[in-house]
Amino acid sequence: DVVLTQTPPTLLATIGQSVSISCRSSQSLLHSNGNTYLNWLLQRTGQSPQPLIYLVSKLESGVPNRFSGSGSGTDFTLKISGVEAEDLGVYYCMQFTHYPLTFGSGTKLEIK
Amino acid sequence: EVQLVESGGGLVQPGRSMKLSCAASGFTFSDYYMAWVRQAPKKGLEWVASISYEGSSTYYGDSVKGRFTISRDNAKSTLYLQMNSLRSEDTATYYCASLIPFGYWGQGVMVTVSS
């Protein structure tokens, strides 16, 4: 199974600070069709997960452009350029290049 | 407005069955590869099962293989999860979600397996 390792597990940020979350995969997420099925989601407390980014770097409709994704192969990063209070919650990366689909263990973003 | 609305959850005894439904609206359901994902209390996300656009291909996580069945009715824009031989470790909030294209998640339905 593909293991996604997210770091850090917890992130403490001030409003306006830029932060990054890493997601490293135990094997390449490049599919034979040329796509890399690595996505990012945010789960706010008490809510269902909200998709943020798909195919590594494509922003979901309605997601602020302070969020960006990058990476390739086995190393991926979610960056928030200028954290806002509404950004707090748990961030997950997920892959579905390979079955079984797997998720990272999450990164909890807390606001100072 | 796009909506995925899960239903059918609740309290069930170990060994019994339960069927979840996910009603989709606001998009062409048959154009979407769909999945069920669950989250045990205070835990992370776990993929349960996926189904292809027309329903001909299905995939399951090891923890539910042989007990759960995913299906869909594109005419009714509805995704299903038939859960048999339920165990306490199946207790979780179950979400339906679109995989390809990505981007739609339901609000979740709670399933509690307990005597």
PDB file of N, CA and C in Angstrom, chain A residues 44-105:
ATOM      1  N   ARG A  44     -12.466  21.247   8.662  1.00  0.00           N
ATOM      2  CA  ARG A  44     -12.666  22.115   9.814  1.00  0.00           C
ATOM      3  C   ARG A  44     -13.396  21.319  10.899  1.00  0.00           C
ATOM      4  N   THR A  45     -13.249  21.744  12.108  1.00  0.00           N
ATOM      5  CA  THR A  45     -13.835  21.027  13.244  1.00  0.00           C
ATOM      6  C   THR A  45     -15.341  20.854  13.059  1.00  0.00           C
ATOM      7  N   GLY A  46     -15.801  19.619  13.169  1.00  0.00           N
ATOM      8  CA  GLY A  46     -17.221  19.334  13.084  1.00  0.00           C
ATOM      9  C   GLY A  46     -17.799  19.352  11.691  1.00  0.00           C
ATOM     10  N   GLN A  47     -16.946  19.483  10.682  1.00  0.00           N
ATOM     11  CA  GLN A  47     -17.431  19.544   9.307  1.00  0.00           C
ATOM     12  C   GLN A  47     -16.880  18.393   8.475  1.00  0.00           C
ATOM     13  N   SER A  48     -17.472  18.185   7.326  1.00  0.00           N
ATOM     14  CA  SER A  48     -16.956  17.193   6.393  1.00  0.00           C
ATOM     15  C   SER A  48     -15.738  17.765   5.674  1.00  0.00           C
ATOM     16  N   PRO A  49     -14.893  16.891   5.141  1.00  0.00           N
ATOM     17  CA  PRO A  49     -13.716  17.379   4.412  1.00  0.00           C
ATOM     18  C   PRO A  49     -14.111  18.238   3.214  1.00  0.00           C
ATOM     19  N   GLN A  50     -13.337  19.288   2.990  1.00  0.00           N
ATOM     20  CA  GLN A  50     -13.567  20.195   1.871  1.00  0.00           C
ATOM     21  C   GLN A  50     -12.393  20.057   0.906  1.00  0.00           C
ATOM     22  N   PRO A  51     -12.648  19.656  -0.333  1.00  0.00           N
ATOM     23  CA  PRO A  51     -11.550  19.573  -1.301  1.00  0.00           C
ATOM     24  C   PRO A  51     -10.935  20.938  -1.574  1.00  0.00           C
ATOM     25  N   LEU A  52      -9.605  20.975  -1.618  1.00  0.00           N
ATOM     26  CA  LEU A  52      -8.893  22.222  -1.891  1.00  0.00           C
ATOM     27  C   LEU A  52      -8.180  22.177  -3.244  1.00  0.00           C
ATOM     28  N   ILE A  53      -7.421  21.115  -3.446  1.00  0.00           N
ATOM     29  CA  ILE A  53      -6.548  21.004  -4.614  1.00  0.00           C
ATOM     30  C   ILE A  53      -6.624  19.585  -5.155  1.00  0.00           C
ATOM     31  N   TYR A  54      -6.622  19.467  -6.492  1.00  0.00           N
ATOM     32  CA  TYR A  54      -6.601  18.161  -7.131  1.00  0.00           C
ATOM     33  C   TYR A  54      -5.498  18.124  -8.181  1.00  0.00           C
ATOM     34  N   LEU A  55      -5.115  16.924  -8.547  1.00  0.00           N
ATOM     35  CA  LEU A  55      -4.025  16.735  -9.521  1.00  0.00           C
ATOM     36  C   LEU A  55      -2.824  17.628  -9.182  1.00  0.00           C
ATOM     37  N   VAL A  56      -2.416  17.558  -7.936  1.00  0.00           N
ATOM     38  CA  VAL A  56      -1.213  18.221  -7.394  1.00  0.00           C
ATOM     39  C   VAL A  56      -1.362  19.723  -7.205  1.00  0.00           C
ATOM     40  N   SER A  57      -1.866  20.419  -8.229  1.00  0.00           N
ATOM     41  CA  SER A  57      -1.762  21.882  -8.189  1.00  0.00           C
ATOM     42  C   SER A  57      -2.999  22.632  -8.670  1.00  0.00           C
ATOM     43  N   LYS A  58      -4.058  21.903  -9.024  1.00  0.00           N
ATOM     44  CA  LYS A  58      -5.252  22.583  -9.552  1.00  0.00           C
ATOM     45  C   LYS A  58      -6.192  22.955  -8.414  1.00  0.00           C
ATOM     46  N   LEU A  59      -6.553  24.225  -8.361  1.00  0.00           N
ATOM     47  CA  LEU A  59      -7.392  24.732  -7.288  1.00  0.00           C
ATOM     48  C   LEU A  59      -8.854  24.399  -7.535  1.00  0.00           C
ATOM     49  N   GLU A  60      -9.530  23.851  -6.525  1.00  0.00           N
ATOM     50  CA  GLU A  60     -10.959  23.614  -6.629  1.00  0.00           C
ATOM     51  C   GLU A  60     -11.688  24.950  -6.747  1.00  0.00           C
ATOM     52  N   SER A  61     -12.830  24.920  -7.408  1.00  0.00           N
ATOM     53  CA  SER A  61     -13.643  26.121  -7.574  1.00  0.00           C
ATOM     54  C   SER A  61     -13.995  26.720  -6.220  1.00  0.00           C
ATOM     55  N   GLY A  62     -13.804  28.006  -6.089  1.00  0.00           N
ATOM     56  CA  GLY A  62     -14.172  28.695  -4.859  1.00  0.00           C
ATOM     57  C   GLY A  62     -13.093  28.723  -3.796  1.00  0.00           C
ATOM     58  N   VAL A  63     -12.007  28.001  -4.014  1.00  0.00           N
ATOM     59  CA  VAL A  63     -10.913  27.979  -3.032  1.00  0.00           C
ATOM     60  C   VAL A  63     -10.023  29.206  -3.250  1.00  0.00           C
ATOM     61  N   PRO A  64      -9.725  29.937  -2.182  1.00  0.00           N
ATOM     62  CA  PRO A  64      -8.910  31.154  -2.337  1.00  0.00           C
ATOM     63  C   PRO A  64      -7.540  30.865  -2.934  1.00  0.00           C
ATOM     64  N   ASN A  65      -7.026  31.798  -3.701  1.00  0.00           N
ATOM     65  CA  ASN A  65      -5.743  31.554  -4.367  1.00  0.00           C
ATOM     66  C   ASN A  65      -4.540  31.723  -3.455  1.00  0.00           C
ATOM     67  N   ARG A  66      -4.776  31.916  -2.155  1.00  0.00           N
ATOM     68  CA  ARG A  66      -3.647  31.858  -1.217  1.00  0.00           C
ATOM     69  C   ARG A  66      -3.203  30.403  -1.004  1.00  0.00           C
ATOM     70  N   PHE A  67      -4.035  29.465  -1.429  1.00  0.00           N
ATOM     71  CA  PHE A  67      -3.679  28.050  -1.379  1.00  0.00           C
ATOM     72  C   PHE A  67      -3.014  27.667  -2.705  1.00  0.00           C
ATOM     73  N   SER A  68      -1.934  26.917  -2.605  1.00  0.00           N
ATOM     74  CA  SER A  68      -1.289  26.409  -3.806  1.00  0.00           C
ATOM     75  C   SER A  68      -0.661  25.057  -3.531  1.00  0.00           C
ATOM     76  N   GLY A  69      -0.583  24.230  -4.558  1.00  0.00           N
ATOM     77  CA  GLY A  69       0.016  22.916  -4.432  1.00  0.00           C
ATOM     78  C   GLY A  69       1.120  22.742  -5.446  1.00  0.00           C
ATOM     79  N   SER A  70       2.104  21.954  -5.075  1.00  0.00           N
ATOM     80  CA  SER A  70       3.215  21.707  -5.988  1.00  0.00           C
ATOM     81  C   SER A  70       3.804  20.340  -5.701  1.00  0.00           C
ATOM     82  N   GLY A  71       4.709  19.926  -6.568  1.00  0.00           N
ATOM     83  CA  GLY A  71       5.396  18.662  -6.365  1.00  0.00           C
ATOM     84  C   GLY A  71       5.264  17.724  -7.540  1.00  0.00           C
ATOM     85  N   SER A  72       5.940  16.603  -7.416  1.00  0.00           N
ATOM     86  CA  SER A  72       5.888  15.571  -8.441  1.00  0.00           C
ATOM     87  C   SER A  72       6.469  14.281  -7.878  1.00  0.00           C
ATOM     88  N   GLY A  73       6.126  13.176  -8.520  1.00  0.00           N
ATOM     89  CA  GLY A  73       6.698  11.904  -8.115  1.00  0.00           C
ATOM     90  C   GLY A  73       6.272  11.464  -6.729  1.00  0.00           C
ATOM     91  N   THR A  74       7.125  11.721  -5.742  1.00  0.00           N
ATOM     92  CA  THR A  74       6.851  11.287  -4.367  1.00  0.00           C
ATOM     93  C   THR A  74       6.799  12.441  -3.368  1.00  0.00           C
ATOM     94  N   ASP A  75       7.141  13.634  -3.773  1.00  0.00           N
ATOM     95  CA  ASP A  75       7.198  14.774  -2.852  1.00  0.00           C
ATOM     96  C   ASP A  75       6.236  15.882  -3.257  1.00  0.00           C
ATOM     97  N   PHE A  76       5.362  16.240  -2.325  1.00  0.00           N
ATOM     98  CA  PHE A  76       4.321  17.220  -2.622  1.00  0.00           C
ATOM     99  C   PHE A  76       4.194  18.214  -1.467  1.00  0.00           C
ATOM    100  N   THR A  77       3.760  19.412  -1.807  1.00  0.00           N
ATOM    101  CA  THR A  77       3.654  20.477  -0.813  1.00  0.00           C
ATOM    102  C   THR A  77       2.382  21.283  -1.018  1.00  0.00           C
ATOM    103  N   LEU A  78       1.723  21.564   0.100  1.00  0.00           N
ATOM    104  CA  LEU A  78       0.617  22.517   0.119  1.00  0.00           C
ATOM    105  C   LEU A  78       1.131  23.776   0.801  1.00  0.00           C
ATOM    106  N   LYS A  79       0.949  24.911   0.156  1.00  0.00           N
ATOM    107  CA  LYS A  79       1.373  26.180   0.731  1.00  0.00           C
ATOM    108  C   LYS A  79       0.181  27.104   0.917  1.00  0.00           C
ATOM    109  N   ILE A  80       0.149  27.758   2.062  1.00  0.00           N
ATOM    110  CA  ILE A  80      -0.845  28.798   2.314  1.00  0.00           C
ATOM    111  C   ILE A  80      -0.083  30.109   2.438  1.00  0.00           C
ATOM    112  N   SER A  81      -0.315  31.008   1.501  1.00  0.00           N
ATOM    113  CA  SER A  81       0.401  32.281   1.476  1.00  0.00           C
ATOM    114  C   SER A  81      -0.438  33.347   2.181  1.00  0.00           C
ATOM    115  N   GLY A  82      -0.200  33.468   3.466  1.00  0.00           N
ATOM    116  CA  GLY A  82      -0.969  34.428   4.240  1.00  0.00           C
ATOM    117  C   GLY A  82      -2.157  33.762   4.912  1.00  0.00           C
ATOM    118  N   VAL A  83      -1.871  33.050   6.017  1.00  0.00           N
ATOM    119  CA  VAL A  83      -2.911  32.314   6.731  1.00  0.00           C
ATOM    120  C   VAL A  83      -3.995  33.260   7.245  1.00  0.00           C
ATOM    121  N   GLU A  84      -5.235  32.817   7.107  1.00  0.00           N
ATOM    122  CA  GLU A  84      -6.371  33.543   7.674  1.00  0.00           C
ATOM    123  C   GLU A  84      -7.041  32.675   8.732  1.00  0.00           C
ATOM    124  N   ALA A  85      -7.813  33.287   9.595  1.00  0.00           N
ATOM    125  CA  ALA A  85      -8.423  32.566  10.716  1.00  0.00           C
ATOM    126  C   ALA A  85      -9.280  31.399  10.252  1.00  0.00           C
ATOM    127  N   GLU A  86      -9.929  31.537   9.126  1.00  0.00           N
ATOM    128  CA  GLU A  86     -10.811  30.487   8.614  1.00  0.00           C
ATOM    129  C   GLU A  86     -10.043  29.267   8.097  1.00  0.00           C
ATOM    130  N   ASP A  87      -8.716  29.347   8.071  1.00  0.00           N
ATOM    131  CA  ASP A  87      -7.915  28.253   7.538  1.00  0.00           C
ATOM    132  C   ASP A  87      -7.609  27.180   8.574  1.00  0.00           C
ATOM    133  N   LEU A  88      -7.995  27.421   9.830  1.00  0.00           N
ATOM    134  CA  LEU A  88      -7.652  26.438  10.849  1.00  0.00           C
ATOM    135  C   LEU A  88      -8.458  25.164  10.649  1.00  0.00           C
ATOM    136  N   GLY A  89      -7.832  24.050  10.993  1.00  0.00           N
ATOM    137  CA  GLY A  89      -8.435  22.741  10.814  1.00  0.00           C
ATOM    138  C   GLY A  89      -7.349  21.715  10.526  1.00  0.00           C
ATOM    139  N   VAL A  90      -7.771  20.557  10.031  1.00  0.00           N
ATOM    140  CA  VAL A  90      -6.830  19.484   9.715  1.00  0.00           C
ATOM    141  C   VAL A  90      -6.742  19.322   8.202  1.00  0.00           C
ATOM    142  N   TYR A  91      -5.537  19.345   7.696  1.00  0.00           N
ATOM    143  CA  TYR A  91      -5.274  19.189   6.270  1.00  0.00           C
ATOM    144  C   TYR A  91      -4.828  17.755   5.985  1.00  0.00           C
ATOM    145  N   TYR A  92      -5.425  17.168   4.961  1.00  0.00           N
ATOM    146  CA  TYR A  92      -5.073  15.814   4.548  1.00  0.00           C
ATOM    147  C   TYR A  92      -4.629  15.812   3.081  1.00  0.00           C
ATOM    148  N   CYS A  93      -3.599  15.047   2.789  1.00  0.00           N
ATOM    149  CA  CYS A  93      -3.318  14.713   1.403  1.00  0.00           C
ATOM    150  C   CYS A  93      -3.902  13.325   1.152  1.00  0.00           C
ATOM    151  N   MET A  94      -4.238  13.063  -0.089  1.00  0.00           N
ATOM    152  CA  MET A  94      -4.759  11.747  -0.445  1.00  0.00           C
ATOM    153  C   MET A  94      -4.289  11.403  -1.851  1.00  0.00           C
ATOM    154  N   GLN A  95      -4.150  10.103  -2.118  1.00  0.00           N
ATOM    155  CA  GLN A  95      -3.747   9.686  -3.453  1.00  0.00           C
ATOM    156  C   GLN A  95      -4.704   8.636  -3.970  1.00  0.00           C
ATOM    157  N   PHE A  96      -5.003   8.694  -5.254  1.00  0.00           N
ATOM    158  CA  PHE A  96      -5.698   7.566  -5.856  1.00  0.00           C
ATOM    159  C   PHE A  96      -5.088   7.189  -7.194  1.00  0.00           C
ATOM    160  N   THR A  97      -3.784   7.305  -7.259  1.00  0.00           N
ATOM    161  CA  THR A  97      -3.054   6.707  -8.379  1.00  0.00           C
ATOM    162  C   THR A  97      -3.055   5.200  -8.251  1.00  0.00           C
ATOM    163  N   HIS A  98      -2.891   4.730  -7.006  1.00  0.00           N
ATOM    164  CA  HIS A  98      -2.788   3.304  -6.742  1.00  0.00           C
ATOM    165  C   HIS A  98      -3.899   2.873  -5.787  1.00  0.00           C
ATOM    166  N   TYR A  99      -4.420   1.670  -6.018  1.00  0.00           N
ATOM    167  CA  TYR A  99      -5.304   1.082  -5.024  1.00  0.00           C
ATOM    168  C   TYR A  99      -4.464   0.301  -4.019  1.00  0.00           C
ATOM    169  N   PRO A 100      -4.839   0.320  -2.716  1.00  0.00           N
ATOM    170  CA  PRO A 100      -5.950   1.073  -2.157  1.00  0.00           C
ATOM    171  C   PRO A 100      -5.671   2.573  -2.088  1.00  0.00           C
ATOM    172  N   LEU A 101      -6.726   3.379  -2.241  1.00  0.00           N
ATOM    173  CA  LEU A 101      -6.585   4.803  -2.017  1.00  0.00           C
ATOM    174  C   LEU A 101      -6.108   5.007  -0.585  1.00  0.00           C
ATOM    175  N   THR A 102      -5.246   5.979  -0.393  1.00  0.00           N
ATOM    176  CA  THR A 102      -4.741   6.238   0.946  1.00  0.00           C
ATOM    177  C   THR A 102      -4.708   7.734   1.239  1.00  0.00           C
ATOM    178  N   PHE A 103      -4.738   8.013   2.528  1.00  0.00           N
ATOM    179  CA  PHE A 103      -4.702   9.379   3.025  1.00  0.00           C
ATOM    180  C   PHE A 103      -3.483   9.564   3.917  1.00  0.00           C
ATOM    181  N   GLY A 104      -2.977  10.782   3.978  1.00  0.00           N
ATOM    182  CA  GLY A 104      -1.999  11.106   4.984  1.00  0.00           C
ATOM    183  C   GLY A 104      -2.671  11.172   6.342  1.00  0.00           C
ATOM    184  N   SER A 105      -1.875  11.225   7.384  1.00  0.00           N
ATOM    185  CA  SER A 105      -2.416  11.192   8.746  1.00  0.00           C
ATOM    186  C   SER A 105      -2.914  12.553   9.209  1.00  0.00           C
TER     187      SER A 105
END
